[in-house]
């Protein structure tokens, strides 16, 4: 599954019609029928169904939905939100077909007689505004949407709820609150953006006959279990601990020993062959008490940091992660600077991100990959923007940042977005609100370290790490825990079941 922007979808439609000779009228017919097929298990013959249609392809899909339901014996009314002369092209052809079935079509006008029809509905199908919508929303749509949201009818949106843009815009959303959204061929990016995602309700995707090659050419992949099953490498029969990577975890302090312990333990559970923890003298015995399988180094943070010593340390490992629980001392700053100059794959997390803000141009010079793992607050700090800015348009922000500084970015959130230095993006779909607790990100950093060292592409490794991390939380919630009590240590405890699921 991929996610496509409005611009990409318009181009996909054009190529389907012009290059593959698939009539747009047929694609619209397929869309309407596919939507109805998704509705059948929710319908009963006595229910009153209202289909609200606008101009464009979204409205055309609505006309097909109405005709198909009417032909199956259901009571259907259509409310048309635009004047007749706004219905053009393929949508007009399907409206003409619908009229042959004697379907009542009510035009939105000043008489407002259509309001009683909507109030009496058991099911409302929203086909008013499609992917071309950009705010602000005006009447009659504001009045209609307000009426729909205050009513008791179940609401099904076609492609995306009216009032929600396909990606993002500058206006606060005022949109249809759908119970279900049926996406045509691919979910749009707004389904994964915090301020819009809730309007979708449960969403599902239907195929309408567009060549798959056109959809998969999108730069945004939606990462699901089937993709993990296909890409997660299995252990070789004759592999040994050196085959699966020697990782170095750098972090921790007297005040915060737990975070680096979580990272190291998650790295061990996440597939690393060997893990070494470099931490402060005071934190070392606390951390070692619960990490039997790891080895340890004293981190050179008490004195001036030698770049030569740091490079010598890094040379002994296949990949490094730094930042968890380190604090923000001058010594930490020096250590981050020295680590950025090493030639090993480097993951920078937590406190490390605070210091890397002044080293962003240096990241472009690194010969090995750099992975940054910010949450929205840390991303806002890196950009000198607000958290609201980051949450409002995470795809664009992540793409521009990754390209500019040539980094792999794991922008954490309800839907974590992974972006490579070329702008390719992967959207993670696993996880739940139980992950909103201290330590969850430390666990993710460890799993990323482990997957970074396995035989798979770096982008796939990051995506698989994020999915497995979220899946462990999902299994924990399903089997024992709640989203209230879930702890980071529980995530680690459920990694075995997550891996069994992904390797099945």
Coordinates of C-alpha atoms in Angstrom, one line a residue:
X1 CA 0.0 0.0 0.0
X2 CA 1.1 3.5 -0.8
X3 CA -0.1 7.0 0.1
X4 CA -0.6 9.5 -2.7
X5 CA -1.0 13.3 -2.7
X6 CA -3.7 15.1 -4.7
X7 CA -1.2 16.0 -7.3
X8 CA 0.0 12.4 -7.7
X9 CA -3.6 11.1 -7.9
X10 CA -4.5 13.6 -10.6
X11 CA -1.4 12.4 -12.6
X12 CA -2.3 8.7 -11.9
X13 CA -5.8 9.3 -13.2
X14 CA -4.4 11.0 -16.3
X15 CA -2.0 8.2 -17.1
X16 CA -4.6 5.5 -16.5
X17 CA -6.9 7.2 -19.1
X18 CA -4.3 8.3 -21.6
X19 CA -1.5 5.8 -21.3
X20 CA -3.5 2.7 -20.4
X21 CA -6.7 3.6 -22.3
X22 CA -9.0 3.0 -19.3
X23 CA -12.0 5.4 -19.7
X24 CA -12.5 7.7 -16.7
X25 CA -16.2 6.9 -16.9
X26 CA -15.3 3.2 -16.3
X27 CA -13.0 4.1 -13.3
X28 CA -15.9 6.1 -11.8
X29 CA -18.2 3.1 -12.2
X30 CA -15.7 0.8 -10.6
X31 CA -15.2 3.2 -7.7
X32 CA -18.9 3.5 -7.0
X33 CA -19.5 -0.3 -7.1
X34 CA -16.4 -1.0 -5.0
X35 CA -17.7 1.4 -2.3
X36 CA -21.1 -0.2 -2.3
X37 CA -19.5 -3.6 -1.9
X38 CA -17.9 -2.3 1.3
X39 CA -21.2 -1.1 2.6
X40 CA -23.4 -4.2 2.1
X41 CA -22.7 -5.7 5.5
X42 CA -23.9 -2.5 7.2
X43 CA -27.1 -2.1 5.3
X44 CA -30.7 -3.2 5.7
X45 CA -33.5 -2.7 3.2
X46 CA -35.6 -0.4 5.4
X47 CA -32.9 2.1 6.1
X48 CA -33.0 5.6 4.5
X49 CA -29.8 6.5 2.7
X50 CA -28.7 10.0 1.7
X51 CA -25.9 10.5 -0.8
X52 CA -24.5 14.1 -0.8
X53 CA -22.7 14.9 -4.0
X54 CA -20.6 17.8 -5.2
X55 CA -18.8 18.5 -8.5
X56 CA -15.9 16.6 -9.8
X57 CA -14.9 12.9 -9.5
X58 CA -15.9 12.6 -5.9
X59 CA -19.5 13.7 -6.8
X60 CA -19.4 11.3 -9.8
X61 CA -18.5 8.4 -7.5
X62 CA -21.5 9.4 -5.4
X63 CA -23.9 9.2 -8.3
X64 CA -22.7 5.7 -9.0
X65 CA -23.1 4.7 -5.4
X66 CA -26.7 6.1 -5.4
X67 CA -27.6 4.2 -8.6
X68 CA -26.1 1.0 -7.4
X69 CA -27.9 1.1 -4.1
X70 CA -31.2 2.1 -5.7
X71 CA -30.9 -0.8 -8.1
X72 CA -30.4 -3.1 -5.2
X73 CA -33.7 -2.0 -3.7
X74 CA -32.6 0.5 -1.1
X75 CA -34.3 3.8 -0.4
X76 CA -31.9 6.5 -1.7
X77 CA -32.1 10.3 -1.8
X78 CA -29.4 12.4 -3.4
X79 CA -28.6 15.9 -2.2
X80 CA -26.6 17.9 -4.8
X81 CA -24.5 20.7 -3.3
X82 CA -23.8 22.6 -6.5
X83 CA -25.8 23.9 -9.4
X84 CA -26.5 21.6 -12.4
X85 CA -24.0 23.4 -14.6
X86 CA -21.2 22.5 -12.2
X87 CA -21.7 18.8 -12.9
X88 CA -19.5 18.0 -15.9
X89 CA -17.7 15.3 -17.8
X90 CA -17.9 11.7 -16.5
X91 CA -19.8 12.8 -13.4
X92 CA -22.6 14.3 -15.7
X93 CA -22.8 11.0 -17.6
X94 CA -23.4 9.1 -14.4
X95 CA -25.9 11.6 -13.2
X96 CA -27.9 11.1 -16.4
X97 CA -27.9 7.4 -15.8
X98 CA -29.1 7.9 -12.2
X99 CA -32.0 10.0 -13.5
X100 CA -33.2 7.1 -15.6
X101 CA -33.8 5.3 -12.3
X102 CA -36.2 8.0 -11.1
X103 CA -33.9 8.8 -8.1
X104 CA -34.9 12.0 -6.3
X105 CA -32.1 14.6 -6.6
X106 CA -32.5 17.6 -4.3
X107 CA -30.5 20.7 -5.1
X108 CA -29.2 22.7 -2.1
X109 CA -30.9 26.1 -2.2
X110 CA -32.3 28.7 0.0
X111 CA -35.5 26.7 0.7
X112 CA -33.5 24.3 2.9
X113 CA -36.0 21.4 2.3
X114 CA -33.0 19.1 2.0
X115 CA -32.2 19.5 5.7
X116 CA -35.2 17.3 6.7
X117 CA -34.0 14.6 4.3
X118 CA -30.6 14.5 5.9
X119 CA -32.1 14.5 9.5
X120 CA -34.2 11.5 8.7
X121 CA -31.3 9.5 7.2
X122 CA -29.9 6.3 8.7
X123 CA -26.8 6.5 6.5
X124 CA -25.1 9.5 5.0
X125 CA -22.6 9.0 2.2
X126 CA -20.3 12.0 1.8
X127 CA -19.3 12.6 -1.8
X128 CA -19.2 16.4 -1.6
X129 CA -15.6 17.5 -1.7
X130 CA -12.7 15.4 -3.0
X131 CA -8.9 15.6 -3.1
X132 CA -9.0 19.0 -4.7
X133 CA -10.4 20.8 -1.6
X134 CA -8.3 23.4 0.0
X135 CA -9.6 25.7 2.8
X136 CA -11.2 27.7 4.0
X137 CA -14.5 25.9 4.0
X138 CA -17.6 28.1 3.0
X139 CA -21.3 27.6 2.9
X140 CA -23.3 25.7 2.0
X141 CA -20.7 23.1 3.1
X142 CA -20.2 24.5 6.6
X143 CA -24.0 24.3 7.2
X144 CA -24.2 20.8 5.7
X145 CA -21.2 19.5 7.6
X146 CA -22.5 20.9 10.9
X147 CA -25.9 19.2 10.3
X148 CA -24.2 15.9 9.5
X149 CA -22.0 15.9 12.5
X150 CA -24.8 16.8 14.8
X151 CA -27.1 14.1 13.4
X152 CA -27.3 10.4 14.4
X153 CA -26.9 8.8 11.0
X154 CA -23.8 6.7 10.3
X155 CA -21.5 8.6 8.0
X156 CA -19.4 7.0 5.2
X157 CA -17.0 9.3 3.4
X158 CA -15.7 8.6 -0.1
X159 CA -11.9 9.0 -0.5
X160 CA -11.6 11.5 2.4
X161 CA -14.1 13.4 4.6
X162 CA -15.3 16.6 3.1
X163 CA -13.4 19.6 4.6
X164 CA -10.2 17.6 5.0
X165 CA -7.4 18.4 2.5
X166 CA -5.5 15.6 0.8
X167 CA -2.3 16.6 2.5
X168 CA -2.3 19.8 4.6
X169 CA -3.2 23.5 4.5
X170 CA -3.0 26.5 6.7
X171 CA -6.6 26.4 7.9
X172 CA -7.9 24.6 11.0
X173 CA -10.2 21.8 9.8
X174 CA -13.9 22.0 9.9
X175 CA -14.9 18.7 8.3
X176 CA -17.3 15.8 8.2
X177 CA -16.7 13.4 11.1
X178 CA -16.9 10.1 9.3
X179 CA -17.4 6.7 10.9
X180 CA -15.8 5.1 7.9
X181 CA -13.8 6.5 5.0
X182 CA -13.4 4.4 1.9
X183 CA -10.2 5.5 0.2
X184 CA -9.9 5.2 -3.6
X185 CA -6.8 3.1 -4.5
X186 CA -4.7 4.7 -1.7
X187 CA -5.0 6.7 1.5
X188 CA -4.1 10.3 1.2
X189 CA -1.4 11.8 3.4
X190 CA -3.9 13.6 5.7
X191 CA -5.0 10.2 7.0
X192 CA -1.7 10.1 8.8
X193 CA -1.6 13.7 10.0
X194 CA -2.7 14.3 13.6
X195 CA -5.1 17.1 13.1
X196 CA -6.9 15.4 10.2
X197 CA -6.7 11.6 11.0
X198 CA -9.5 11.6 13.5
X199 CA -12.0 12.8 10.9
X200 CA -11.5 9.6 8.8
X201 CA -12.8 7.2 11.4
X202 CA -11.9 3.7 10.4
X203 CA -10.5 3.8 6.9
X204 CA -10.1 1.1 4.2
X205 CA -8.9 1.1 0.6
X206 CA -10.7 -0.2 -2.5
X207 CA -9.2 -0.8 -5.9
X208 CA -10.9 0.5 -9.0
X209 CA -8.8 -0.9 -11.8
X210 CA -6.0 1.7 -11.9
X211 CA -2.7 -0.1 -12.9
X212 CA -0.8 -0.9 -9.7
X213 CA 2.5 0.4 -11.2
X214 CA 1.1 3.9 -11.1
X215 CA 0.2 3.7 -7.4
X216 CA 3.4 2.0 -6.3
X217 CA 5.5 4.7 -8.0
X218 CA 4.5 7.1 -5.2
X219 CA 7.3 8.1 -2.9
X220 CA 5.2 7.4 0.2
X221 CA 4.8 3.8 1.3
X222 CA 2.4 2.7 4.0
X223 CA 4.2 0.0 6.1
X224 CA 2.0 -2.9 7.1
X225 CA 2.6 -6.4 8.4
X226 CA 2.7 -8.0 4.9
X227 CA 5.6 -5.7 4.0
X228 CA 7.5 -6.6 7.2
X229 CA 6.9 -10.3 6.4
X230 CA 8.4 -9.8 2.9
X231 CA 11.5 -7.7 3.9
X232 CA 12.5 -8.7 7.5
X233 CA 15.6 -10.9 7.0
X234 CA 15.6 -14.4 8.6
X235 CA 18.6 -15.8 10.3
X236 CA 21.0 -17.9 8.3
X237 CA 21.5 -21.5 9.4
X238 CA 25.2 -21.0 9.8
X239 CA 25.2 -17.5 11.1
X240 CA 27.1 -16.5 14.2
X241 CA 27.0 -13.5 16.6
X242 CA 29.3 -11.5 14.4
X243 CA 26.9 -12.0 11.5
X244 CA 24.3 -9.8 13.1
X245 CA 26.2 -6.8 14.1
X246 CA 28.2 -5.4 17.0
X247 CA 26.4 -2.3 18.3
X248 CA 27.6 0.5 20.6
X249 CA 25.0 2.2 22.9
X250 CA 26.4 5.5 24.3
X251 CA 24.4 7.3 26.9
X252 CA 23.1 7.3 30.5
X253 CA 24.2 9.2 33.5
X254 CA 23.9 9.0 37.3
X255 CA 20.6 10.8 37.2
X256 CA 19.2 8.9 34.1
X257 CA 20.6 5.3 34.0
X258 CA 17.3 3.7 32.9
X259 CA 17.1 5.1 29.4
X260 CA 20.3 3.6 28.1
X261 CA 19.5 0.3 29.7
X262 CA 16.2 0.2 27.8
X263 CA 18.0 1.0 24.6
X264 CA 20.6 -1.7 25.1
X265 CA 18.1 -4.4 26.1
X266 CA 15.9 -3.5 23.2
X267 CA 18.9 -3.8 20.9
X268 CA 19.7 -7.2 22.2
X269 CA 16.0 -8.3 21.9
X270 CA 15.9 -6.6 18.5
X271 CA 18.4 -8.8 16.8
X272 CA 21.9 -7.4 17.6
X273 CA 24.6 -10.1 17.7
X274 CA 26.6 -8.1 20.3
X275 CA 25.9 -4.9 22.3
X276 CA 28.3 -2.8 24.3
X277 CA 27.2 0.1 26.5
X278 CA 29.4 3.1 27.0
X279 CA 28.2 5.1 30.0
X280 CA 29.4 7.2 32.9
X281 CA 31.3 5.6 35.8
X282 CA 28.5 6.3 38.3
X283 CA 25.8 4.8 36.0
X284 CA 27.7 1.7 34.9
X285 CA 27.0 -0.6 37.9
X286 CA 23.3 0.4 37.9
X287 CA 22.9 -0.4 34.2
X288 CA 25.0 -3.6 34.3
X289 CA 22.8 -5.1 37.0
X290 CA 20.1 -5.8 34.5
X291 CA 22.1 -6.4 31.3
X292 CA 23.7 -9.8 31.6
X293 CA 24.3 -10.2 27.9
X294 CA 25.9 -6.8 27.3
X295 CA 29.5 -5.7 27.7
X296 CA 30.5 -2.2 29.1
X297 CA 32.9 0.7 28.6
X298 CA 33.4 3.8 30.6
X299 CA 32.3 6.7 28.5
X300 CA 34.9 9.5 28.2
X301 CA 32.7 12.4 29.4
X302 CA 34.3 13.3 32.7
X303 CA 37.3 15.0 31.0
X304 CA 38.0 16.7 27.7
X305 CA 36.9 14.3 24.9
X306 CA 39.6 13.2 22.5
X307 CA 38.4 12.8 18.9
X308 CA 41.1 10.2 18.4
X309 CA 39.9 8.1 21.3
X310 CA 36.3 8.4 20.1
X311 CA 37.2 7.3 16.6
X312 CA 39.2 4.4 18.0
X313 CA 36.1 3.4 20.1
X314 CA 33.8 3.7 17.1
X315 CA 36.0 1.6 14.9
X316 CA 35.4 -1.5 17.0
X317 CA 31.6 -1.5 16.2
X318 CA 29.3 -1.8 13.2
X319 CA 26.9 0.9 14.2
X320 CA 26.4 3.4 17.0
X321 CA 23.5 5.0 18.9
X322 CA 24.0 8.0 21.2
X323 CA 22.0 10.5 23.3
X324 CA 19.7 8.6 25.7
X325 CA 19.9 9.9 29.2
X326 CA 23.2 11.8 28.7
X327 CA 22.1 15.2 29.9
X328 CA 23.2 18.4 28.4
X329 CA 26.7 19.0 29.8
X330 CA 29.7 20.5 27.9
X331 CA 31.3 17.1 27.9
X332 CA 28.2 15.6 26.3
X333 CA 28.4 18.3 23.6
X334 CA 32.0 17.4 22.9
X335 CA 31.2 13.8 22.7
X336 CA 28.4 14.4 20.2
X337 CA 30.7 16.5 18.1
X338 CA 33.3 13.8 18.1
X339 CA 30.8 11.1 17.2
X340 CA 29.5 13.0 14.2
X341 CA 33.1 13.0 12.8
X342 CA 33.3 9.1 13.0
X343 CA 32.8 7.1 9.8
X344 CA 30.3 4.6 11.2
X345 CA 26.4 4.5 10.9
X346 CA 25.2 6.8 13.7
X347 CA 21.8 7.1 15.3
X348 CA 21.3 10.3 17.3
X349 CA 18.4 10.3 19.8
X350 CA 17.1 12.2 22.9
X351 CA 19.7 14.6 24.4
X352 CA 22.0 14.0 21.4
X353 CA 19.5 15.9 19.2
X354 CA 19.8 19.0 21.4
X355 CA 23.5 19.2 20.6
X356 CA 23.3 18.1 16.9
X357 CA 21.2 21.2 16.2
X358 CA 24.4 23.2 15.8
X359 CA 26.1 20.4 13.8
X360 CA 23.5 19.9 11.0
X361 CA 25.8 21.1 8.2
X362 CA 28.4 18.7 9.5
X363 CA 26.0 15.8 9.0
X364 CA 26.1 16.4 5.2
X365 CA 29.9 15.6 5.2
X366 CA 29.5 12.2 6.9
X367 CA 30.6 9.2 4.8
X368 CA 28.2 6.8 6.7
X369 CA 24.5 7.2 7.2
X370 CA 23.1 9.4 10.0
X371 CA 19.7 8.6 11.5
X372 CA 17.9 11.2 13.6
X373 CA 14.9 10.1 15.7
X374 CA 13.0 13.2 17.0
X375 CA 9.5 13.5 18.3
X376 CA 7.6 16.6 17.2
X377 CA 9.0 18.7 20.1
X378 CA 12.6 17.8 19.2
X379 CA 11.9 18.3 15.5
X380 CA 10.5 21.8 16.3
X381 CA 13.7 22.6 18.2
X382 CA 15.9 21.5 15.3
X383 CA 13.9 23.7 12.9
X384 CA 13.2 26.7 15.2
X385 CA 9.5 26.2 14.6
X386 CA 6.6 25.4 16.8
X387 CA 5.4 21.9 17.6
X388 CA 2.1 22.8 15.9
X389 CA 4.0 23.7 12.7
X390 CA 5.6 20.2 12.7
X391 CA 2.4 18.4 13.4
X392 CA 0.5 20.3 10.7
X393 CA 2.7 19.3 7.8
X394 CA 5.1 16.5 8.8
X395 CA 5.6 15.0 5.4
X396 CA 6.8 18.2 3.8
X397 CA 8.9 19.2 6.8
X398 CA 10.5 15.7 7.0
X399 CA 11.3 15.6 3.3
X400 CA 12.9 19.0 3.1
X401 CA 15.0 18.4 6.3
X402 CA 16.2 15.0 5.1
X403 CA 17.2 16.2 1.7
X404 CA 18.9 19.4 3.0
X405 CA 21.0 17.6 5.6
X406 CA 21.3 14.2 3.9
X407 CA 20.0 12.3 6.9
X408 CA 17.5 9.5 7.5
X409 CA 14.8 11.0 9.7
X410 CA 12.5 9.0 11.9
X411 CA 9.8 11.6 12.9
X412 CA 8.0 9.9 15.7
X413 CA 4.3 10.2 16.3
X414 CA 0.9 8.3 16.2
X415 CA 2.0 7.6 12.6
X416 CA 5.8 7.6 12.5
X417 CA 7.2 8.9 9.2
X418 CA 10.6 7.6 8.0
X419 CA 12.3 9.7 5.4
X420 CA 15.5 9.0 3.5
X421 CA 18.0 11.6 2.0
X422 CA 16.3 11.4 -1.4
X423 CA 12.8 12.2 0.0
X424 CA 11.3 8.7 -0.1
X425 CA 9.0 8.2 2.8
X426 CA 7.5 5.3 4.8
X427 CA 4.5 5.6 7.1
X428 CA 4.4 3.2 10.0
X429 CA 0.9 1.9 10.9
X430 CA 1.6 -0.1 14.1
X431 CA 1.4 1.1 17.7
X432 CA -1.2 2.6 20.1
X433 CA -1.5 5.4 22.7
X434 CA 0.2 3.2 25.3
X435 CA 3.5 4.2 23.7
X436 CA 3.0 7.8 24.9
X437 CA 5.2 7.2 27.9
X438 CA 8.8 7.9 28.9
X439 CA 11.2 5.2 27.7
X440 CA 9.3 4.1 24.6
X441 CA 11.6 6.1 22.3
X442 CA 14.6 4.6 24.0
X443 CA 13.4 1.2 23.2
X444 CA 12.8 2.2 19.6
X445 CA 16.4 3.5 19.3
X446 CA 17.7 0.1 20.4
X447 CA 15.5 -1.8 17.9
X448 CA 16.7 0.6 15.2
X449 CA 20.3 -0.1 16.1
X450 CA 19.7 -3.8 15.8
X451 CA 17.9 -3.6 12.5
X452 CA 20.4 -1.3 11.1
X453 CA 23.0 -4.1 11.3
X454 CA 20.9 -6.7 9.6
X455 CA 21.1 -7.7 5.9
X456 CA 18.4 -5.4 4.5
X457 CA 18.2 -1.9 3.0
X458 CA 18.6 0.9 5.5
X459 CA 15.2 2.3 4.8
X460 CA 13.5 -1.1 5.1
X461 CA 15.4 -1.6 8.3
X462 CA 14.2 1.6 9.8
X463 CA 10.6 0.8 8.8
X464 CA 10.8 -2.7 10.2
X465 CA 12.2 -1.4 13.5
X466 CA 9.3 1.1 13.8
X467 CA 6.7 -1.5 12.9
X468 CA 8.1 -4.2 15.3
X469 CA 8.3 -1.6 18.1
X470 CA 4.6 -0.7 17.6
X471 CA 3.5 -4.2 17.1
X472 CA 5.0 -5.3 20.4
X473 CA 2.9 -2.6 22.1
X474 CA -0.2 -3.7 20.1
X475 CA 0.2 -7.3 21.2
X476 CA 0.8 -6.2 24.8
X477 CA -2.5 -4.2 24.8
X478 CA -4.4 -7.1 23.2
X479 CA -3.1 -9.8 25.6
X480 CA -2.5 -8.2 29.0
X481 CA -2.0 -4.5 29.3
X482 CA -4.0 -1.3 28.7
X483 CA -2.9 1.9 27.0
X484 CA -2.8 3.4 30.5
X485 CA -0.4 1.0 32.2
X486 CA 1.9 0.0 29.4
X487 CA 5.6 0.5 30.2
X488 CA 8.7 0.6 28.0
X489 CA 9.9 -2.6 29.7
X490 CA 6.6 -4.2 28.6
X491 CA 7.4 -3.4 25.0
X492 CA 10.7 -5.2 25.3
X493 CA 9.0 -8.2 26.9
X494 CA 6.6 -8.5 24.0
X495 CA 9.3 -8.2 21.3
X496 CA 9.6 -12.0 21.0
X497 CA 5.9 -12.3 20.1
X498 CA 6.2 -9.4 17.7
X499 CA 9.1 -11.1 15.9
X500 CA 7.3 -14.4 15.8
X501 CA 4.4 -12.6 14.1
X502 CA 6.7 -10.9 11.6
X503 CA 8.8 -13.9 10.8
X504 CA 5.8 -16.3 10.3

